[in-house]
PDB file of C-alpha atoms and ligand atoms in Angstrom:
ATOM      1  CA  UNK A   1     172.722  46.001 129.709  1.00 67.00           C
ATOM      2  CA  UNK A   2     174.731  48.995 131.319  1.00 80.00           C
ATOM      3  CA  UNK A   3     173.616  52.750 130.599  1.00 84.00           C
ATOM      4  CA  UNK A   4     176.328  53.246 128.317  1.00 85.00           C
ATOM      5  CA  UNK A   5     175.509  50.184 126.076  1.00 85.00           C
ATOM      6  CA  UNK A   6     171.941  51.262 125.935  1.00 87.00           C
ATOM      7  CA  UNK A   7     172.923  54.712 124.619  1.00 87.00           C
ATOM      8  CA  UNK A   8     175.293  52.917 122.036  1.00 89.00           C
ATOM      9  CA  UNK A   9     172.295  50.745 121.029  1.00 89.00           C
ATOM     10  CA  UNK A  10     169.949  53.480 120.612  1.00 91.00           C
ATOM     11  CA  UNK A  11     172.473  55.651 118.705  1.00 91.00           C
ATOM     12  CA  UNK A  12     172.950  52.326 116.207  1.00 92.00           C
ATOM     13  CA  UNK A  13     169.079  52.281 115.869  1.00 93.00           C
ATOM     14  CA  UNK A  14     168.670  55.929 114.939  1.00 92.00           C
ATOM     15  CA  UNK A  15     171.572  55.584 112.368  1.00 94.00           C
ATOM     16  CA  UNK A  16     170.038  52.475 110.746  1.00 93.00           C
ATOM     17  CA  UNK A  17     166.450  53.932 110.525  1.00 94.00           C
ATOM     18  CA  UNK A  18     167.998  57.315 109.052  1.00 94.00           C
ATOM     19  CA  UNK A  19     169.751  55.172 106.582  1.00 94.00           C
ATOM     20  CA  UNK A  20     166.506  53.087 105.762  1.00 94.00           C
ATOM     21  CA  UNK A  21     164.720  56.449 105.086  1.00 94.00           C
ATOM     22  CA  UNK A  22     167.546  57.596 102.877  1.00 94.00           C
ATOM     23  CA  UNK A  23     167.463  54.576 100.964  1.00 94.00           C
ATOM     24  CA  UNK A  24     163.614  54.795 100.619  1.00 93.00           C
ATOM     25  CA  UNK A  25     163.852  58.589  99.434  1.00 93.00           C
ATOM     26  CA  UNK A  26     166.502  57.431  96.974  1.00 93.00           C
ATOM     27  CA  UNK A  27     164.370  54.344  95.682  1.00 93.00           C
ATOM     28  CA  UNK A  28     161.253  56.426  95.223  1.00 93.00           C
ATOM     29  CA  UNK A  29     163.120  58.797  93.227  1.00 92.00           C
ATOM     30  CA  UNK A  30     164.259  55.989  90.931  1.00 92.00           C
ATOM     31  CA  UNK A  31     160.801  54.738  90.851  1.00 92.00           C
ATOM     32  CA  UNK A  32     159.453  57.952  89.520  1.00 92.00           C
ATOM     33  CA  UNK A  33     161.968  58.495  86.947  1.00 92.00           C
ATOM     34  CA  UNK A  34     161.311  55.051  85.599  1.00 91.00           C
ATOM     35  CA  UNK A  35     157.611  55.300  85.758  1.00 91.00           C
ATOM     36  CA  UNK A  36     157.757  58.485  83.640  1.00 91.00           C
ATOM     37  CA  UNK A  37     159.764  56.972  81.125  1.00 88.00           C
ATOM     38  CA  UNK A  38     157.543  53.808  81.165  1.00 89.00           C
ATOM     39  CA  UNK A  39     154.432  56.144  80.693  1.00 89.00           C
ATOM     40  CA  UNK A  40     156.151  57.951  77.759  1.00 86.00           C
ATOM     41  CA  UNK A  41     156.934  54.640  75.897  1.00 85.00           C
ATOM     42  CA  UNK A  42     153.586  54.288  74.445  1.00 83.00           C
ATOM     43  CA  UNK A  43     154.313  53.147  70.572  1.00 84.00           C
ATOM     44  CA  UNK A  44     153.596  49.816  69.876  1.00 89.00           C
ATOM     45  CA  UNK A  45     155.198  48.562  66.826  1.00 95.00           C
ATOM     46  CA  UNK A  46     157.594  45.914  65.308  1.00 98.00           C
ATOM     47  CA  UNK A  47     161.283  46.326  66.479  1.00 98.00           C
ATOM     48  CA  UNK A  48     164.304  45.712  64.346  1.00 98.00           C
ATOM     49  CA  UNK A  49     167.307  44.657  66.385  1.00 98.00           C
ATOM     50  CA  UNK A  50     170.773  43.890  65.282  1.00 98.00           C
ATOM     51  CA  UNK A  51     173.057  41.426  67.420  1.00 98.00           C
ATOM     52  CA  UNK A  52     176.598  41.894  66.569  1.00 98.00           C
ATOM     53  CA  UNK A  53     180.068  41.614  67.811  1.00 98.00           C
ATOM     54  CA  UNK A  54     183.009  39.376  68.342  1.00 97.00           C
ATOM     55  CA  UNK A  55     181.511  37.356  71.494  1.00 98.00           C
ATOM     56  CA  UNK A  56     179.488  34.144  71.808  1.00 98.00           C
ATOM     57  CA  UNK A  57     175.723  34.505  72.232  1.00 98.00           C
ATOM     58  CA  UNK A  58     174.265  36.496  69.235  1.00 98.00           C
ATOM     59  CA  UNK A  59     172.743  33.621  67.598  1.00 97.00           C
ATOM     60  CA  UNK A  60     171.759  32.086  71.093  1.00 97.00           C
ATOM     61  CA  UNK A  61     169.842  35.518  71.905  1.00 98.00           C
ATOM     62  CA  UNK A  62     168.182  35.367  68.642  1.00 98.00           C
ATOM     63  CA  UNK A  63     166.802  31.777  69.094  1.00 98.00           C
ATOM     64  CA  UNK A  64     165.774  32.605  72.655  1.00 98.00           C
ATOM     65  CA  UNK A  65     163.773  35.376  71.440  1.00 98.00           C
ATOM     66  CA  UNK A  66     162.047  32.803  69.023  1.00 98.00           C
ATOM     67  CA  UNK A  67     161.258  30.984  71.930  1.00 98.00           C
ATOM     68  CA  UNK A  68     159.934  33.881  73.854  1.00 98.00           C
ATOM     69  CA  UNK A  69     157.380  34.630  70.840  1.00 98.00           C
ATOM     70  CA  UNK A  70     156.726  30.974  70.229  1.00 98.00           C
ATOM     71  CA  UNK A  71     155.838  30.818  74.073  1.00 98.00           C
ATOM     72  CA  UNK A  72     153.257  33.476  73.585  1.00 98.00           C
ATOM     73  CA  UNK A  73     151.676  31.742  70.950  1.00 98.00           C
ATOM     74  CA  UNK A  74     153.092  34.064  68.304  1.00 98.00           C
ATOM     75  CA  UNK A  75     154.476  32.999  64.759  1.00 98.00           C
ATOM     76  CA  UNK A  76     157.997  33.135  64.232  1.00 98.00           C
ATOM     77  CA  UNK A  77     160.229  32.076  61.229  1.00 98.00           C
ATOM     78  CA  UNK A  78     164.088  31.607  60.988  1.00 98.00           C
ATOM     79  CA  UNK A  79     166.486  32.110  58.129  1.00 97.00           C
ATOM     80  CA  UNK A  80     170.012  30.782  58.589  1.00 96.00           C
ATOM     81  CA  UNK A  81     172.380  32.259  56.022  1.00 94.00           C
ATOM     82  CA  UNK A  82     175.569  30.184  57.121  1.00 84.00           C
ATOM     83  CA  UNK A  83     175.059  26.964  58.308  1.00 71.00           C
ATOM     84  CA  UNK A  84     177.953  24.554  59.667  1.00 63.00           C
ATOM     85  CA  UNK A  85     178.056  20.854  59.024  1.00 68.00           C
ATOM     86  CA  UNK A  86     176.581  20.252  62.194  1.00 76.00           C
ATOM     87  CA  UNK A  87     172.831  19.761  63.437  1.00 87.00           C
ATOM     88  CA  UNK A  88     171.254  22.795  64.752  1.00 92.00           C
ATOM     89  CA  UNK A  89     169.667  21.939  68.176  1.00 95.00           C
ATOM     90  CA  UNK A  90     167.097  24.976  68.050  1.00 96.00           C
ATOM     91  CA  UNK A  91     166.059  23.763  64.435  1.00 95.00           C
ATOM     92  CA  UNK A  92     165.278  20.227  66.044  1.00 95.00           C
ATOM     93  CA  UNK A  93     163.198  21.920  68.664  1.00 97.00           C
ATOM     94  CA  UNK A  94     161.446  24.915  66.790  1.00 97.00           C
ATOM     95  CA  UNK A  95     160.499  23.194  63.748  1.00 96.00           C
ATOM     96  CA  UNK A  96     158.435  20.731  66.117  1.00 96.00           C
ATOM     97  CA  UNK A  97     156.754  23.718  67.226  1.00 97.00           C
ATOM     98  CA  UNK A  98     155.618  24.919  63.873  1.00 97.00           C
ATOM     99  CA  UNK A  99     158.531  27.601  63.430  1.00 98.00           C
ATOM    100  CA  UNK A 100     159.561  27.369  59.543  1.00 98.00           C
ATOM    101  CA  UNK A 101     163.171  27.258  58.650  1.00 97.00           C
ATOM    102  CA  UNK A 102     164.891  28.732  55.494  1.00 96.00           C
ATOM    103  CA  UNK A 103     168.395  27.335  55.643  1.00 94.00           C
ATOM    104  CA  UNK A 104     171.037  28.273  52.990  1.00 91.00           C
ATOM    105  CA  UNK A 105     172.048  24.966  51.432  1.00 73.00           C
ATOM    106  CA  UNK A 106     175.966  25.673  51.296  1.00 71.00           C
ATOM    107  CA  UNK A 107     178.118  25.148  54.439  1.00 59.00           C
ATOM    108  CA  UNK A 108     180.550  27.924  55.539  1.00 56.00           C
ATOM    109  CA  UNK A 109     181.214  30.423  52.755  1.00 58.00           C
ATOM    110  CA  UNK A 110     185.037  30.209  53.365  1.00 62.00           C
ATOM    111  CA  UNK A 111     184.875  26.642  52.954  1.00 63.00           C
ATOM    112  CA  UNK A 112     183.050  26.549  49.438  1.00 62.00           C
ATOM    113  CA  UNK A 113     185.045  29.436  48.121  1.00 71.00           C
ATOM    114  CA  UNK A 114     183.056  29.861  44.954  1.00 81.00           C
ATOM    115  CA  UNK A 115     181.560  33.151  44.903  1.00 84.00           C
ATOM    116  CA  UNK A 116     178.946  32.966  42.000  1.00 86.00           C
ATOM    117  CA  UNK A 117     177.542  29.381  43.800  1.00 85.00           C
ATOM    118  CA  UNK A 118     177.410  31.279  47.063  1.00 86.00           C
ATOM    119  CA  UNK A 119     175.835  34.462  45.505  1.00 90.00           C
ATOM    120  CA  UNK A 120     173.040  32.388  44.144  1.00 91.00           C
ATOM    121  CA  UNK A 121     172.491  30.295  47.259  1.00 90.00           C
ATOM    122  CA  UNK A 122     172.304  33.751  49.217  1.00 93.00           C
ATOM    123  CA  UNK A 123     169.983  35.073  46.767  1.00 95.00           C
ATOM    124  CA  UNK A 124     167.422  32.087  46.817  1.00 94.00           C
ATOM    125  CA  UNK A 125     167.694  32.173  50.633  1.00 95.00           C
ATOM    126  CA  UNK A 126     166.857  35.800  50.520  1.00 98.00           C
ATOM    127  CA  UNK A 127     163.717  35.289  48.460  1.00 98.00           C
ATOM    128  CA  UNK A 128     162.325  32.975  51.411  1.00 98.00           C
ATOM    129  CA  UNK A 129     163.137  35.719  54.040  1.00 98.00           C
ATOM    130  CA  UNK A 130     161.298  38.275  51.838  1.00 98.00           C
ATOM    131  CA  UNK A 131     158.210  35.979  51.873  1.00 98.00           C
ATOM    132  CA  UNK A 132     158.497  35.891  55.767  1.00 98.00           C
ATOM    133  CA  UNK A 133     158.959  39.591  55.910  1.00 98.00           C
ATOM    134  CA  UNK A 134     156.047  40.260  53.546  1.00 98.00           C
ATOM    135  CA  UNK A 135     153.655  37.968  55.679  1.00 98.00           C
ATOM    136  CA  UNK A 136     151.078  39.756  57.764  1.00 98.00           C
ATOM    137  CA  UNK A 137     150.807  36.714  60.089  1.00 98.00           C
ATOM    138  CA  UNK A 138     154.642  36.370  60.764  1.00 98.00           C
ATOM    139  CA  UNK A 139     155.280  38.168  64.173  1.00 98.00           C
ATOM    140  CA  UNK A 140     159.203  37.675  64.388  1.00 98.00           C
ATOM    141  CA  UNK A 141     161.925  36.814  61.748  1.00 99.00           C
ATOM    142  CA  UNK A 142     165.188  35.843  62.815  1.00 98.00           C
ATOM    143  CA  UNK A 143     167.901  36.486  60.007  1.00 98.00           C
ATOM    144  CA  UNK A 144     170.584  34.564  61.580  1.00 97.00           C
ATOM    145  CA  UNK A 145     174.301  35.561  60.245  1.00 96.00           C
ATOM    146  CA  UNK A 146     172.762  37.919  57.696  1.00 97.00           C
ATOM    147  CA  UNK A 147     175.316  40.491  58.405  1.00 97.00           C
ATOM    148  CA  UNK A 148     177.968  38.691  56.145  1.00 94.00           C
ATOM    149  CA  UNK A 149     175.700  38.394  53.182  1.00 95.00           C
ATOM    150  CA  UNK A 150     175.699  42.208  53.161  1.00 96.00           C
ATOM    151  CA  UNK A 151     179.402  42.849  54.104  1.00 94.00           C
ATOM    152  CA  UNK A 152     181.035  40.356  51.743  1.00 91.00           C
ATOM    153  CA  UNK A 153     178.335  41.616  48.898  1.00 93.00           C
ATOM    154  CA  UNK A 154     176.364  38.285  48.365  1.00 93.00           C
ATOM    155  CA  UNK A 155     173.206  40.344  48.644  1.00 96.00           C
ATOM    156  CA  UNK A 156     172.586  44.052  47.812  1.00 97.00           C
ATOM    157  CA  UNK A 157     172.046  46.130  50.855  1.00 98.00           C
ATOM    158  CA  UNK A 158     169.270  48.133  49.023  1.00 98.00           C
ATOM    159  CA  UNK A 159     167.117  45.125  48.471  1.00 98.00           C
ATOM    160  CA  UNK A 160     167.564  43.958  52.168  1.00 98.00           C
ATOM    161  CA  UNK A 161     166.629  47.458  53.399  1.00 98.00           C
ATOM    162  CA  UNK A 162     163.670  47.837  51.120  1.00 98.00           C
ATOM    163  CA  UNK A 163     162.197  44.264  52.478  1.00 98.00           C
ATOM    164  CA  UNK A 164     162.921  45.516  55.939  1.00 98.00           C
ATOM    165  CA  UNK A 165     161.239  49.017  55.370  1.00 98.00           C
ATOM    166  CA  UNK A 166     158.117  47.376  53.801  1.00 98.00           C
ATOM    167  CA  UNK A 167     157.460  44.651  56.349  1.00 98.00           C
ATOM    168  CA  UNK A 168     154.182  44.719  58.277  1.00 98.00           C
ATOM    169  CA  UNK A 169     154.112  47.345  61.153  1.00 98.00           C
ATOM    170  CA  UNK A 170     153.819  44.882  64.006  1.00 98.00           C
ATOM    171  CA  UNK A 171     156.679  42.317  62.850  1.00 98.00           C
ATOM    172  CA  UNK A 172     159.919  42.121  64.694  1.00 98.00           C
ATOM    173  CA  UNK A 173     163.076  41.325  63.055  1.00 99.00           C
ATOM    174  CA  UNK A 174     166.342  40.040  64.436  1.00 99.00           C
ATOM    175  CA  UNK A 175     169.469  40.051  62.669  1.00 98.00           C
ATOM    176  CA  UNK A 176     172.657  38.342  63.974  1.00 98.00           C
ATOM    177  CA  UNK A 177     176.327  38.191  62.798  1.00 98.00           C
ATOM    178  CA  UNK A 178     179.608  40.170  63.185  1.00 97.00           C
ATOM    179  CA  UNK A 179     180.619  43.163  61.188  1.00 97.00           C
ATOM    180  CA  UNK A 180     177.288  44.451  60.592  1.00 98.00           C
ATOM    181  CA  UNK A 181     177.050  47.050  58.031  1.00 98.00           C
ATOM    182  CA  UNK A 182     176.557  50.793  59.374  1.00 97.00           C
ATOM    183  CA  UNK A 183     173.472  51.159  57.241  1.00 98.00           C
ATOM    184  CA  UNK A 184     171.911  48.250  59.095  1.00 98.00           C
ATOM    185  CA  UNK A 185     172.948  49.491  62.419  1.00 98.00           C
ATOM    186  CA  UNK A 186     171.529  52.940  61.611  1.00 98.00           C
ATOM    187  CA  UNK A 187     168.048  51.451  60.396  1.00 98.00           C
ATOM    188  CA  UNK A 188     167.816  49.154  63.611  1.00 98.00           C
ATOM    189  CA  UNK A 189     165.916  50.329  66.606  1.00 98.00           C
ATOM    190  CA  UNK A 190     167.825  48.194  68.974  1.00 98.00           C
ATOM    191  CA  UNK A 191     171.532  47.206  68.556  1.00 98.00           C
ATOM    192  CA  UNK A 192     173.389  45.051  70.999  1.00 98.00           C
ATOM    193  CA  UNK A 193     176.935  44.149  70.718  1.00 98.00           C
ATOM    194  CA  UNK A 194     178.061  41.149  72.350  1.00 98.00           C
ATOM    195  CA  UNK A 195     181.766  41.467  73.305  1.00 98.00           C
ATOM    196  CA  UNK A 196     184.421  38.691  73.576  1.00 97.00           C
ATOM    197  CA  UNK A 197     186.000  38.657  77.041  1.00 98.00           C
ATOM    198  CA  UNK A 198     186.827  35.034  76.656  1.00 97.00           C
ATOM    199  CA  UNK A 199     185.872  32.133  74.657  1.00 95.00           C
ATOM    200  CA  UNK A 200     186.620  28.458  75.692  1.00 94.00           C
ATOM    201  CA  UNK A 201     187.525  27.501  72.195  1.00 93.00           C
ATOM    202  CA  UNK A 202     190.903  29.558  72.786  1.00 92.00           C
ATOM    203  CA  UNK A 203     191.791  27.199  75.429  1.00 94.00           C
ATOM    204  CA  UNK A 204     191.556  24.067  73.146  1.00 95.00           C
ATOM    205  CA  UNK A 205     187.748  23.121  74.140  1.00 95.00           C
ATOM    206  CA  UNK A 206     185.835  22.257  70.915  1.00 94.00           C
ATOM    207  CA  UNK A 207     182.541  23.143  69.989  1.00 93.00           C
ATOM    208  CA  UNK A 208     179.562  20.661  71.484  1.00 95.00           C
ATOM    209  CA  UNK A 209     176.342  19.749  70.816  1.00 95.00           C
ATOM    210  CA  UNK A 210     173.449  21.523  72.976  1.00 96.00           C
ATOM    211  CA  UNK A 211     176.068  24.158  74.003  1.00 96.00           C
ATOM    212  CA  UNK A 212     177.499  25.584  70.981  1.00 94.00           C
ATOM    213  CA  UNK A 213     175.051  24.217  68.331  1.00 93.00           C
TER     214      UNK A 213
HETATM  215  P1  LIG B   1     176.082  31.432  69.532  1.00 76.54           P
HETATM  216  O1  LIG B   1     175.548  30.441  68.239  1.00 76.54           O
HETATM  217  O2  LIG B   1     177.040  30.266  70.567  1.00 76.54           O
HETATM  218  O3  LIG B   1     175.338  32.190  70.115  1.00 76.54           O
HETATM  219  P2  LIG B   1     177.278  33.335  67.956  1.00 76.54           P
HETATM  220  O4  LIG B   1     176.259  33.432  67.086  1.00 76.54           O
HETATM  221  O5  LIG B   1     177.470  34.764  68.801  1.00 76.54           O
HETATM  222  O6  LIG B   1     177.497  32.114  68.703  1.00 76.54           O
HETATM  223  P3  LIG B   1     179.183  33.027  65.855  1.00 76.54           P
HETATM  224  O7  LIG B   1     179.969  34.054  65.339  1.00 76.54           O
HETATM  225  O8  LIG B   1     177.649  32.846  64.752  1.00 76.54           O
HETATM  226  O9  LIG B   1     178.843  33.376  67.282  1.00 76.54           O
HETATM  227  O10 LIG B   1     179.703  31.768  65.662  1.00 76.54           O
HETATM  228  C1  LIG B   1     179.006  30.338  65.921  1.00 76.54           C
HETATM  229  C2  LIG B   1     179.886  29.375  66.509  1.00 76.54           C
HETATM  230  O11 LIG B   1     181.355  30.061  66.871  1.00 76.54           O
HETATM  231  C3  LIG B   1     179.599  28.889  67.974  1.00 76.54           C
HETATM  232  O12 LIG B   1     180.017  27.493  68.124  1.00 76.54           O
HETATM  233  C4  LIG B   1     180.398  29.685  69.157  1.00 76.54           C
HETATM  234  O13 LIG B   1     180.695  29.035  70.088  1.00 76.54           O
HETATM  235  C5  LIG B   1     181.699  29.993  68.303  1.00 76.54           C
HETATM  236  N1  LIG B   1     182.176  31.204  68.454  1.00 76.54           N
HETATM  237  C6  LIG B   1     181.382  32.385  68.867  1.00 76.54           C
HETATM  238  N2  LIG B   1     182.173  33.466  69.315  1.00 76.54           N
HETATM  239  C7  LIG B   1     183.530  33.077  69.320  1.00 76.54           C
HETATM  240  C8  LIG B   1     184.759  33.531  69.523  1.00 76.54           C
HETATM  241  N3  LIG B   1     184.940  34.846  70.059  1.00 76.54           N
HETATM  242  N4  LIG B   1     185.848  32.801  69.492  1.00 76.54           N
HETATM  243  C9  LIG B   1     185.836  31.271  69.118  1.00 76.54           C
HETATM  244  N5  LIG B   1     184.455  30.811  68.773  1.00 76.54           N
HETATM  245  C10 LIG B   1     183.582  31.427  68.720  1.00 76.54           C
HETATM  246 MG1  LIG B   2     175.689  32.962  65.230  1.00 76.54          MG
END
C-alpha cells in the first residue's frame, strides 16, 4: 500500500469509528427514554381494546390475542355477533383448547333483514357475553363484531358500557368491528384502526378457508 493509500484508509477508519460512537450515543439516549417509560408503566389491570377500521385483520388480531392468552394457560372466551354461513377456523381450533364460544344464531344481519328477530338474537347473545364479563376466572373476552350491534341499535349502548365497567379488574376485553361507537372508543384503553390499502376481494379473489375465515 502506498503512503497515500495508507492515509486514506486511516481517515476512513476514523470516520467509521466516529459514526459508530455517534450511533451508540443515540441508541443510549433512546434506551434511557424507553427504560424511563417502562419504569413509569407500573399499573397492572385489564385492558379494553377496540380494533376498528375498514381494512382486513380486525378479527384475526382478536383471535391472535386469544391464542396468546391460551398459550399462557389463561382462560379466554369468544362471543361472535355476526357469523357468516361458513365454518370458523379459529372456533374449530380454540374450542378444542377449551375456549367457550357464544355465537349469534342468525347469519349476516343485512341478509336476514328482520329487525325484531335480529334484536332478540343480539340480546340473547349479549346475555352470554355478560356472563363471561362477570366471570372472575375469565382473563380475556373477545367480543367479535360487537360494534355493529351498538351502531345499529340492536343493543343499548348503556347496557354494554355497564357490563364493561363492572367486569373484574384484571379482565381484558377486545371489541372488533367497523364504525365503532364514539363512546366505546372513548372508554377503551387501546384503540387500533386497521386501514384498507388494498383487499384481494376487490380484484376478484374470493374469501378462502384458512385465510379469510
Ligand atoms: P378478518 O376476519 O380477515 O381479520 P376483519 O375482521 O378485519 O377480517 P370484517 O369486516 O369482519 O374484517 O370482514 C370479514 C370478512 O370480510 C373477511 O373474509 C375479510 O377478508 C373480508 N374483508 C375485510 N375487510 C375487507 C375489505 N376492506 N374489502 C373486502 N373484504 C374485506
Ligand atoms: Mg371481523
